[in-house]
Amino acid sequence: MQEISTDVLNQNVRKGLTLNWSTQAILFCAIIIACIGLNTNSAPIVIGAMLISPLMGPIVGIGYALGNSNSGLLSRGARLFAAQFIIAVTGATIYFFISPLNAATDQLLARTEPTLWDVLIALFGGFAGVISSAKKDGGNVVPGVAIATALMPPLCTIGYGISHLNWPFVWGAGYLFLINAFFIALATAVGTIFFRIRSGERLNVSVKQEVIVLIVAIIVIIPSSISAYSIVQKSYVTAQLSQFVEDKLPDQYIAQQSVTGKTIQLTVIGTHLSDQKVKSLDRSLKVYHLDHYALSIKQLTRGNYITAKEFQNYMKQNNPQTTPAVNSQTPENKSLNQVQSDLVKQYPRQITNVLTGEVVDKANHKRQLIAIQLTSCGQKSRATIQATANKLAKANDVDAVIQFVQS
């Protein structure tokens, strides 16, 4: 079993506190790579950037200095940390300012709402890092900690926020970076103190210093705890709502569902629900512990039909780039367009138009919606046309909901 040594820890920490141009050049390259990964929504690229980033060095150095009450080393680590922070944010800001891709990807959005889980990851990641640094052969633990705690992406997101003057992005990502850096340093300080006690060294950490660190930790952790509670609450509501929909609306296709404030909003396609039925559904929310929410149901159907106007309005509202028309040929929708074309060719006298759009069901799965507008002659052949539409969709590997449109 490998022995843990404070001397080894000291050597490894000091190696990471080297302030030279090559280290900073590597950091700049890493931040640009990470920005490209976030900008193109590519997780592997972001992970690669975190592997080559030298950001862990000064953070671990600050924690180690706190654990040893070494003001000189603390000052050195803080200067390097500040320099690297400025280099990283400046590089990210420049990149996103000139990048032609302006949309906030999922990878960027994921770094704007830190939670209590981020605190726990940083804390235990810090513990793993300091243990590894105290071993003669630490292996690949420190790079793993850098990936788990994700130090680079928040800095990239700060740069994105500055370049687009999006201050909520700056504050959210800045807070996430603060959480990661602070709790890695704190875990390193605690680990350093533990190793010193274990090796029989005399501690010189004052009670005042311990109290200050404790107070700062509490201040840093409170906002993330509130955010974590909100996420847990949201997950619970989503689970209860899914059960409610499954039990109470089995014959309805849920095109969209959302919770805004104290209102549950459902957009449904299917048999028309009467006002009395909607009120009954609203009252039944209590059974699912959702009685403090109000139910709002938007029906795209009238009787057994969806109106062409409501279908088009819905599609334009939820996907402005979708034009509901038979001739809307795009490379991404060749199979769907083939179904449209075949239907019109087979039933030229029965079908007026075929409208299409994309909907998201209650399980957040995307499906195509094919709405067939019939002539008066076509009303008599509705069952046959629906069977043909289902057969064509299956033959062209299209996962679609078939609905008839009423003018």
Tab-separated table of C-alpha atoms in Angstrom:
chain	number	residue	atom	x	y	z
A	1	MET	CA	0.000	0.000	0.000
A	2	GLN	CA	1.373	3.385	-0.974
A	3	GLU	CA	2.230	5.725	1.848
A	4	ILE	CA	0.792	9.232	1.856
A	5	SER	CA	3.490	11.842	2.422
A	6	THR	CA	3.196	15.550	3.243
A	7	ASP	CA	6.549	16.059	1.519
A	8	VAL	CA	5.171	14.592	-1.706
A	9	LEU	CA	2.075	16.755	-1.334
A	10	ASN	CA	4.248	19.841	-0.881
A	11	GLN	CA	6.338	19.044	-3.974
A	12	ASN	CA	3.304	18.362	-6.189
A	13	VAL	CA	1.469	21.499	-5.052
A	14	ARG	CA	4.470	23.757	-5.669
A	15	LYS	CA	4.885	22.287	-9.175
A	16	GLY	CA	1.407	23.541	-9.977
A	17	LEU	CA	2.208	27.092	-8.859
A	18	THR	CA	4.689	27.872	-11.616
A	19	LEU	CA	3.903	31.215	-13.251
A	20	ASN	CA	5.411	31.077	-16.754
A	21	TRP	CA	4.320	31.887	-20.284
A	22	SER	CA	4.043	28.259	-21.414
A	23	THR	CA	1.499	27.393	-18.691
A	24	GLN	CA	-0.597	30.433	-19.527
A	25	ALA	CA	-0.386	29.645	-23.257
A	26	ILE	CA	-1.692	26.146	-22.543
A	27	LEU	CA	-4.532	27.655	-20.522
A	28	PHE	CA	-5.438	30.015	-23.376
A	29	CYS	CA	-5.466	27.115	-25.844
A	30	ALA	CA	-7.585	25.045	-23.459
A	31	ILE	CA	-10.145	27.824	-22.982
A	32	ILE	CA	-10.543	28.274	-26.766
A	33	ILE	CA	-10.993	24.514	-27.203
A	34	ALA	CA	-13.575	24.470	-24.408
A	35	CYS	CA	-15.415	27.424	-25.992
A	36	ILE	CA	-15.574	25.593	-29.315
A	37	GLY	CA	-16.966	22.537	-27.538
A	38	LEU	CA	-19.635	24.560	-25.764
A	39	ASN	CA	-20.405	26.563	-28.905
A	40	THR	CA	-20.935	23.405	-30.976
A	41	ASN	CA	-22.598	21.504	-28.111
A	42	SER	CA	-19.861	18.832	-28.125
A	43	ALA	CA	-19.185	17.229	-24.730
A	44	PRO	CA	-16.043	15.292	-25.878
A	45	ILE	CA	-14.347	18.534	-26.942
A	46	VAL	CA	-15.142	20.147	-23.588
A	47	ILE	CA	-13.756	17.127	-21.730
A	48	GLY	CA	-10.563	17.287	-23.799
A	49	ALA	CA	-10.128	20.965	-22.905
A	50	MET	CA	-10.513	20.203	-19.192
A	51	LEU	CA	-7.855	17.503	-19.415
A	52	ILE	CA	-5.185	19.916	-20.658
A	53	SER	CA	-6.213	22.866	-18.482
A	54	PRO	CA	-3.750	23.919	-15.720
A	55	LEU	CA	-6.475	25.601	-13.621
A	56	MET	CA	-6.345	23.031	-10.825
A	57	GLY	CA	-2.811	24.072	-9.810
A	58	PRO	CA	-3.470	27.456	-8.157
A	59	ILE	CA	-6.744	26.303	-6.562
A	60	VAL	CA	-5.064	23.339	-4.907
A	61	GLY	CA	-2.161	25.632	-3.988
A	62	ILE	CA	-4.483	28.076	-2.197
A	63	GLY	CA	-6.078	25.237	-0.228
A	64	TYR	CA	-2.701	23.792	0.667
A	65	ALA	CA	-1.452	27.201	1.811
A	66	LEU	CA	-4.532	27.645	4.017
A	67	GLY	CA	-3.954	24.222	5.573
A	68	ASN	CA	-0.363	25.229	6.395
A	69	SER	CA	-1.076	28.885	7.269
A	70	ASN	CA	1.610	29.786	4.715
A	71	SER	CA	0.850	33.381	3.741
A	72	GLY	CA	3.653	33.525	1.159
A	73	LEU	CA	2.408	30.448	-0.673
A	74	LEU	CA	-1.191	31.695	-0.358
A	75	SER	CA	-0.255	35.005	-1.986
A	76	ARG	CA	1.566	33.181	-4.776
A	77	GLY	CA	-1.398	30.889	-5.427
A	78	ALA	CA	-3.888	33.781	-5.342
A	79	ARG	CA	-1.852	35.800	-7.882
A	80	LEU	CA	-1.624	32.849	-10.246
A	81	PHE	CA	-5.322	32.110	-9.800
A	82	ALA	CA	-6.257	35.730	-10.592
A	83	ALA	CA	-3.989	35.778	-13.649
A	84	GLN	CA	-5.425	32.538	-14.998
A	85	PHE	CA	-9.000	33.694	-14.342
A	86	ILE	CA	-8.398	36.891	-16.334
A	87	ILE	CA	-6.675	35.025	-19.187
A	88	ALA	CA	-9.475	32.452	-19.388
A	89	VAL	CA	-12.375	34.933	-19.288
A	90	THR	CA	-10.635	37.258	-21.771
A	91	GLY	CA	-9.995	34.396	-24.183
A	92	ALA	CA	-13.594	33.172	-23.888
A	93	THR	CA	-14.999	36.673	-24.392
A	94	ILE	CA	-12.904	37.222	-27.532
A	95	TYR	CA	-13.901	33.851	-28.962
A	96	PHE	CA	-17.649	34.299	-28.449
A	97	PHE	CA	-17.478	37.882	-29.685
A	98	ILE	CA	-16.146	36.782	-33.081
A	99	SER	CA	-17.889	33.404	-33.289
A	100	PRO	CA	-20.659	33.241	-35.911
A	101	LEU	CA	-22.576	30.785	-33.699
A	102	ASN	CA	-24.577	32.936	-31.280
A	103	ALA	CA	-27.150	30.490	-29.911
A	104	ALA	CA	-26.897	29.434	-26.276
A	105	THR	CA	-26.399	25.654	-26.522
A	106	ASP	CA	-27.411	23.090	-23.907
A	107	GLN	CA	-23.767	22.857	-22.823
A	108	LEU	CA	-23.730	26.604	-22.093
A	109	LEU	CA	-27.134	26.663	-20.390
A	110	ALA	CA	-26.099	23.794	-18.109
A	111	ARG	CA	-23.468	26.077	-16.528
A	112	THR	CA	-25.836	28.872	-15.494
A	113	GLU	CA	-27.776	27.233	-12.641
A	114	PRO	CA	-25.446	25.808	-9.965
A	115	THR	CA	-26.921	23.586	-7.264
A	116	LEU	CA	-25.983	21.822	-4.048
A	117	TRP	CA	-24.818	18.845	-6.107
A	118	ASP	CA	-22.072	21.028	-7.577
A	119	VAL	CA	-20.918	21.784	-4.031
A	120	LEU	CA	-20.727	18.073	-3.199
A	121	ILE	CA	-18.877	17.266	-6.442
A	122	ALA	CA	-16.320	20.010	-5.815
A	123	LEU	CA	-15.881	19.031	-2.152
A	124	PHE	CA	-15.345	15.309	-2.709
A	125	GLY	CA	-13.405	15.985	-5.895
A	126	GLY	CA	-11.091	18.171	-3.829
A	127	PHE	CA	-10.641	15.407	-1.257
A	128	ALA	CA	-9.770	12.928	-4.016
A	129	GLY	CA	-7.337	15.421	-5.533
A	130	VAL	CA	-5.434	16.144	-2.328
A	131	ILE	CA	-5.146	12.433	-1.507
A	132	SER	CA	-3.785	11.793	-4.992
A	133	SER	CA	-1.305	14.692	-4.710
A	134	ALA	CA	0.034	13.262	-1.456
A	135	LYS	CA	0.898	9.926	-3.071
A	136	LYS	CA	4.157	9.267	-4.904
A	137	ASP	CA	2.219	8.010	-7.905
A	138	GLY	CA	-1.085	9.870	-7.929
A	139	GLY	CA	-2.229	8.385	-11.233
A	140	ASN	CA	-4.884	10.242	-13.215
A	141	VAL	CA	-7.020	11.384	-10.289
A	142	VAL	CA	-6.313	15.127	-10.636
A	143	PRO	CA	-7.347	15.247	-14.334
A	144	GLY	CA	-10.455	13.308	-13.325
A	145	VAL	CA	-11.219	15.889	-10.652
A	146	ALA	CA	-10.804	18.659	-13.239
A	147	ILE	CA	-13.384	16.949	-15.459
A	148	ALA	CA	-15.838	16.156	-12.660
A	149	THR	CA	-15.804	19.650	-11.205
A	150	ALA	CA	-15.839	21.274	-14.675
A	151	LEU	CA	-13.724	24.362	-13.998
A	152	MET	CA	-13.372	25.415	-17.640
A	153	PRO	CA	-17.008	25.510	-18.875
A	154	PRO	CA	-18.182	28.129	-16.339
A	155	LEU	CA	-15.353	30.460	-17.400
A	156	CYS	CA	-16.350	29.971	-21.043
A	157	THR	CA	-19.960	30.745	-20.141
A	158	ILE	CA	-18.868	33.925	-18.364
A	159	GLY	CA	-17.111	34.961	-21.581
A	160	TYR	CA	-20.259	34.156	-23.565
A	161	GLY	CA	-22.344	36.268	-21.193
A	162	ILE	CA	-19.969	39.233	-21.395
A	163	SER	CA	-19.718	39.113	-25.199
A	164	HIS	CA	-23.526	39.012	-25.526
A	165	LEU	CA	-24.201	41.330	-22.554
A	166	ASN	CA	-26.180	38.512	-20.964
A	167	TRP	CA	-25.603	39.212	-17.282
A	168	PRO	CA	-27.679	36.319	-15.855
A	169	PHE	CA	-25.256	34.006	-17.684
A	170	VAL	CA	-22.309	35.851	-16.142
A	171	TRP	CA	-23.683	35.671	-12.586
A	172	GLY	CA	-24.846	32.061	-12.841
A	173	ALA	CA	-21.640	30.748	-14.386
A	174	GLY	CA	-19.521	32.935	-12.109
A	175	TYR	CA	-21.245	31.473	-9.068
A	176	LEU	CA	-20.698	27.926	-10.368
A	177	PHE	CA	-16.987	28.639	-10.836
A	178	LEU	CA	-16.829	30.142	-7.338
A	179	ILE	CA	-18.425	27.012	-5.879
A	180	ASN	CA	-16.000	24.720	-7.686
A	181	ALA	CA	-12.886	26.724	-6.838
A	182	PHE	CA	-13.814	27.433	-3.205
A	183	PHE	CA	-14.792	23.904	-2.229
A	184	ILE	CA	-11.850	22.287	-4.020
A	185	ALA	CA	-9.579	24.649	-2.081
A	186	LEU	CA	-11.487	23.964	1.150
A	187	ALA	CA	-11.235	20.193	0.695
A	188	THR	CA	-7.530	20.565	-0.033
A	189	ALA	CA	-7.065	22.629	3.147
A	190	VAL	CA	-8.923	20.053	5.252
A	191	GLY	CA	-6.963	17.213	3.664
A	192	THR	CA	-3.686	19.027	4.267
A	193	ILE	CA	-4.525	19.542	7.947
A	194	PHE	CA	-5.506	15.880	8.272
A	195	PHE	CA	-2.227	14.680	6.737
A	196	ARG	CA	-0.231	17.009	8.978
A	197	ILE	CA	-1.965	15.667	12.088
A	198	ARG	CA	-1.453	12.119	10.834
A	199	SER	CA	2.273	12.722	10.369
A	200	GLY	CA	2.601	14.281	13.853
A	201	GLU	CA	3.178	17.876	12.754
A	202	ARG	CA	2.177	20.758	14.994
A	203	LEU	CA	-0.722	22.808	13.602
A	204	ASN	CA	-0.597	26.575	13.520
A	205	VAL	CA	-4.107	27.263	12.201
A	206	SER	CA	-5.825	29.746	14.492
A	207	VAL	CA	-9.434	29.503	15.641
A	208	LYS	CA	-10.087	32.841	13.924
A	209	GLN	CA	-8.979	31.439	10.577
A	210	GLU	CA	-11.191	28.370	11.042
A	211	VAL	CA	-14.225	30.532	11.865
A	212	ILE	CA	-13.645	32.792	8.838
A	213	VAL	CA	-13.412	29.803	6.484
A	214	LEU	CA	-16.569	28.278	8.015
A	215	ILE	CA	-18.551	31.512	7.618
A	216	VAL	CA	-17.445	31.949	4.003
A	217	ALA	CA	-18.377	28.318	3.247
A	218	ILE	CA	-21.888	28.828	4.635
A	219	ILE	CA	-22.358	32.031	2.618
A	220	VAL	CA	-21.217	30.310	-0.577
A	221	ILE	CA	-23.371	27.219	-0.058
A	222	ILE	CA	-26.722	28.901	0.763
A	223	PRO	CA	-27.707	29.977	-2.806
A	224	SER	CA	-26.794	26.557	-4.221
A	225	SER	CA	-28.907	24.853	-1.535
A	226	ILE	CA	-31.907	26.960	-2.537
A	227	SER	CA	-31.321	26.058	-6.182
A	228	ALA	CA	-31.028	22.348	-5.325
A	229	TYR	CA	-34.341	22.484	-3.425
A	230	SER	CA	-36.015	24.072	-6.450
A	231	ILE	CA	-34.713	21.314	-8.714
A	232	VAL	CA	-35.902	18.556	-6.387
A	233	GLN	CA	-39.313	20.232	-6.114
A	234	LYS	CA	-39.547	20.614	-9.893
A	235	SER	CA	-38.629	16.948	-10.413
A	236	TYR	CA	-41.325	15.864	-7.966
A	237	VAL	CA	-43.973	18.004	-9.669
A	238	THR	CA	-42.948	16.665	-13.093
A	239	ALA	CA	-43.209	13.063	-11.875
A	240	GLN	CA	-46.643	13.648	-10.318
A	241	LEU	CA	-47.856	15.448	-13.427
A	242	SER	CA	-46.722	12.585	-15.665
A	243	GLN	CA	-48.680	10.154	-13.495
A	244	PHE	CA	-51.733	12.441	-13.623
A	245	VAL	CA	-51.601	12.613	-17.424
A	246	GLU	CA	-51.139	8.855	-17.731
A	247	ASP	CA	-54.103	8.107	-15.446
A	248	LYS	CA	-56.537	10.850	-16.390
A	249	LEU	CA	-55.785	11.573	-20.052
A	250	PRO	CA	-54.982	8.185	-21.590
A	251	ASP	CA	-56.812	8.994	-24.849
A	252	GLN	CA	-55.180	12.377	-25.361
A	253	TYR	CA	-51.910	13.074	-27.135
A	254	ILE	CA	-49.984	15.605	-25.053
A	255	ALA	CA	-48.381	17.903	-27.600
A	256	GLN	CA	-46.881	20.116	-24.916
A	257	GLN	CA	-46.817	20.335	-21.134
A	258	SER	CA	-45.246	22.912	-18.870
A	259	VAL	CA	-45.457	24.330	-15.379
A	260	THR	CA	-45.345	28.112	-15.163
A	261	GLY	CA	-45.647	29.624	-11.719
A	262	LYS	CA	-48.691	27.937	-10.182
A	263	THR	CA	-50.275	26.925	-13.486
A	264	ILE	CA	-50.005	23.557	-15.225
A	265	GLN	CA	-50.410	24.078	-18.963
A	266	LEU	CA	-51.287	21.183	-21.262
A	267	THR	CA	-51.744	21.328	-25.026
A	268	VAL	CA	-53.680	18.243	-26.133
A	269	ILE	CA	-54.790	16.557	-29.335
A	270	GLY	CA	-57.625	14.042	-29.191
A	271	THR	CA	-61.290	13.736	-28.288
A	272	HIS	CA	-62.670	17.119	-27.283
A	273	LEU	CA	-62.892	17.675	-23.513
A	274	SER	CA	-65.980	19.448	-22.192
A	275	ASP	CA	-65.749	22.307	-19.690
A	276	GLN	CA	-67.173	20.003	-17.038
A	277	LYS	CA	-64.503	17.380	-17.768
A	278	VAL	CA	-61.736	20.009	-17.522
A	279	LYS	CA	-63.096	21.167	-14.135
A	280	SER	CA	-63.178	17.571	-12.950
A	281	LEU	CA	-59.569	17.088	-14.017
A	282	ASP	CA	-58.601	20.264	-12.173
A	283	ARG	CA	-60.206	18.967	-8.964
A	284	SER	CA	-58.454	15.602	-9.305
A	285	LEU	CA	-55.040	17.298	-9.089
A	286	LYS	CA	-55.403	17.019	-5.318
A	287	VAL	CA	-55.021	13.242	-5.503
A	288	TYR	CA	-51.596	13.755	-7.071
A	289	HIS	CA	-50.529	16.385	-4.490
A	290	LEU	CA	-50.830	19.109	-7.129
A	291	ASP	CA	-53.823	20.881	-5.607
A	292	HIS	CA	-51.865	24.138	-5.230
A	293	TYR	CA	-51.651	24.334	-9.045
A	294	ALA	CA	-54.343	25.459	-11.488
A	295	LEU	CA	-54.912	23.332	-14.596
A	296	SER	CA	-55.019	25.049	-17.991
A	297	ILE	CA	-55.804	22.870	-21.017
A	298	LYS	CA	-55.455	24.123	-24.583
A	299	GLN	CA	-57.240	21.826	-27.020
A	300	LEU	CA	-56.170	21.761	-30.638
A	301	THR	CA	-59.227	19.711	-31.499
A	302	ARG	CA	-62.879	20.552	-32.022
A	303	GLY	CA	-64.910	17.393	-31.710
A	304	ASN	CA	-62.839	14.719	-33.473
A	305	TYR	CA	-60.979	17.190	-35.658
A	306	ILE	CA	-58.150	19.663	-35.348
A	307	THR	CA	-58.806	22.917	-37.204
A	308	ALA	CA	-56.337	23.967	-39.882
A	309	LYS	CA	-56.002	27.428	-38.353
A	310	GLU	CA	-55.197	26.139	-34.858
A	311	PHE	CA	-52.785	23.570	-36.248
A	312	GLN	CA	-50.875	26.183	-38.228
A	313	ASN	CA	-50.898	28.677	-35.344
A	314	TYR	CA	-49.586	26.021	-32.977
A	315	MET	CA	-46.813	24.948	-35.333
A	316	LYS	CA	-45.742	28.528	-36.037
A	317	GLN	CA	-45.712	29.306	-32.317
A	318	ASN	CA	-43.662	26.263	-31.320
A	319	ASN	CA	-41.445	26.015	-34.417
A	320	PRO	CA	-41.390	29.263	-36.427
A	321	GLN	CA	-39.210	27.649	-39.101
A	322	THR	CA	-41.820	25.010	-39.917
A	323	THR	CA	-44.101	25.836	-42.827
A	324	PRO	CA	-47.075	23.453	-42.899
A	325	ALA	CA	-47.310	22.651	-46.594
A	326	VAL	CA	-47.066	19.622	-48.854
A	327	ASN	CA	-44.186	21.007	-50.908
A	328	SER	CA	-41.908	21.936	-47.971
A	329	GLN	CA	-39.103	19.587	-49.084
A	330	THR	CA	-36.067	19.572	-46.825
A	331	PRO	CA	-33.232	17.014	-46.550
A	332	GLU	CA	-34.150	16.318	-42.913
A	333	ASN	CA	-37.788	15.485	-43.710
A	334	LYS	CA	-37.540	13.443	-46.919
A	335	SER	CA	-39.347	10.461	-45.416
A	336	LEU	CA	-42.145	12.581	-43.997
A	337	ASN	CA	-42.498	14.509	-47.250
A	338	GLN	CA	-42.695	11.211	-49.123
A	339	VAL	CA	-45.669	10.237	-46.971
A	340	GLN	CA	-47.302	13.592	-47.721
A	341	SER	CA	-46.716	13.258	-51.442
A	342	ASP	CA	-47.983	9.655	-51.622
A	343	LEU	CA	-51.160	10.532	-49.740
A	344	VAL	CA	-52.016	13.380	-52.091
A	345	LYS	CA	-51.259	11.229	-55.151
A	346	GLN	CA	-53.435	8.360	-53.936
A	347	TYR	CA	-56.362	10.524	-52.849
A	348	PRO	CA	-56.353	13.636	-55.058
A	349	ARG	CA	-60.132	14.106	-54.800
A	350	GLN	CA	-60.412	13.240	-51.110
A	351	ILE	CA	-57.499	15.281	-49.676
A	352	THR	CA	-57.257	19.075	-49.840
A	353	ASN	CA	-53.955	19.435	-48.034
A	354	VAL	CA	-51.506	17.626	-45.741
A	355	LEU	CA	-49.944	19.666	-42.945
A	356	THR	CA	-46.969	18.577	-40.859
A	357	GLY	CA	-45.107	19.701	-37.769
A	358	GLU	CA	-43.106	18.381	-34.851
A	359	VAL	CA	-44.534	17.914	-31.358
A	360	VAL	CA	-43.046	16.786	-28.053
A	361	ASP	CA	-45.013	14.319	-25.970
A	362	LYS	CA	-45.219	14.024	-22.172
A	363	ALA	CA	-42.063	11.871	-22.110
A	364	ASN	CA	-40.200	14.614	-23.994
A	365	HIS	CA	-39.988	12.449	-27.119
A	366	LYS	CA	-40.212	14.257	-30.436
A	367	ARG	CA	-42.775	12.971	-32.916
A	368	GLN	CA	-44.129	14.166	-36.234
A	369	LEU	CA	-47.740	15.251	-36.521
A	370	ILE	CA	-49.472	14.673	-39.869
A	371	ALA	CA	-52.735	16.564	-40.202
A	372	ILE	CA	-54.856	15.587	-43.208
A	373	GLN	CA	-57.417	18.071	-44.504
A	374	LEU	CA	-60.275	16.273	-46.282
A	375	THR	CA	-62.721	17.413	-48.923
A	376	SER	CA	-66.434	16.755	-48.434
A	377	CYS	CA	-65.973	13.723	-50.642
A	378	GLY	CA	-63.080	12.499	-48.534
A	379	GLN	CA	-65.090	12.458	-45.301
A	380	LYS	CA	-66.629	9.142	-46.320
A	381	SER	CA	-63.212	7.559	-46.833
A	382	ARG	CA	-61.661	8.786	-43.610
A	383	ALA	CA	-61.018	5.332	-42.109
A	384	THR	CA	-59.400	4.087	-45.329
A	385	ILE	CA	-57.239	7.187	-45.635
A	386	GLN	CA	-56.106	6.889	-42.007
A	387	ALA	CA	-55.134	3.249	-42.509
A	388	THR	CA	-53.176	4.202	-45.630
A	389	ALA	CA	-51.459	7.073	-43.813
A	390	ASN	CA	-50.384	4.753	-40.984
A	391	LYS	CA	-49.111	2.200	-43.502
A	392	LEU	CA	-47.141	4.827	-45.446
A	393	ALA	CA	-45.658	6.255	-42.233
A	394	LYS	CA	-44.501	2.802	-41.135
A	395	ALA	CA	-43.058	2.031	-44.580
A	396	ASN	CA	-41.061	5.278	-44.555
A	397	ASP	CA	-39.940	4.839	-40.920
A	398	VAL	CA	-41.852	7.919	-39.770
A	399	ASP	CA	-43.025	8.051	-36.141
A	400	ALA	CA	-46.106	10.206	-36.547
A	401	VAL	CA	-49.458	11.039	-35.009
A	402	ILE	CA	-52.183	11.034	-37.694
A	403	GLN	CA	-54.908	13.661	-37.207
A	404	PHE	CA	-57.629	14.959	-39.517
A	405	VAL	CA	-58.105	18.651	-40.109
A	406	GLN	CA	-61.377	20.458	-40.328
A	407	SER	CA	-61.496	23.736	-42.255
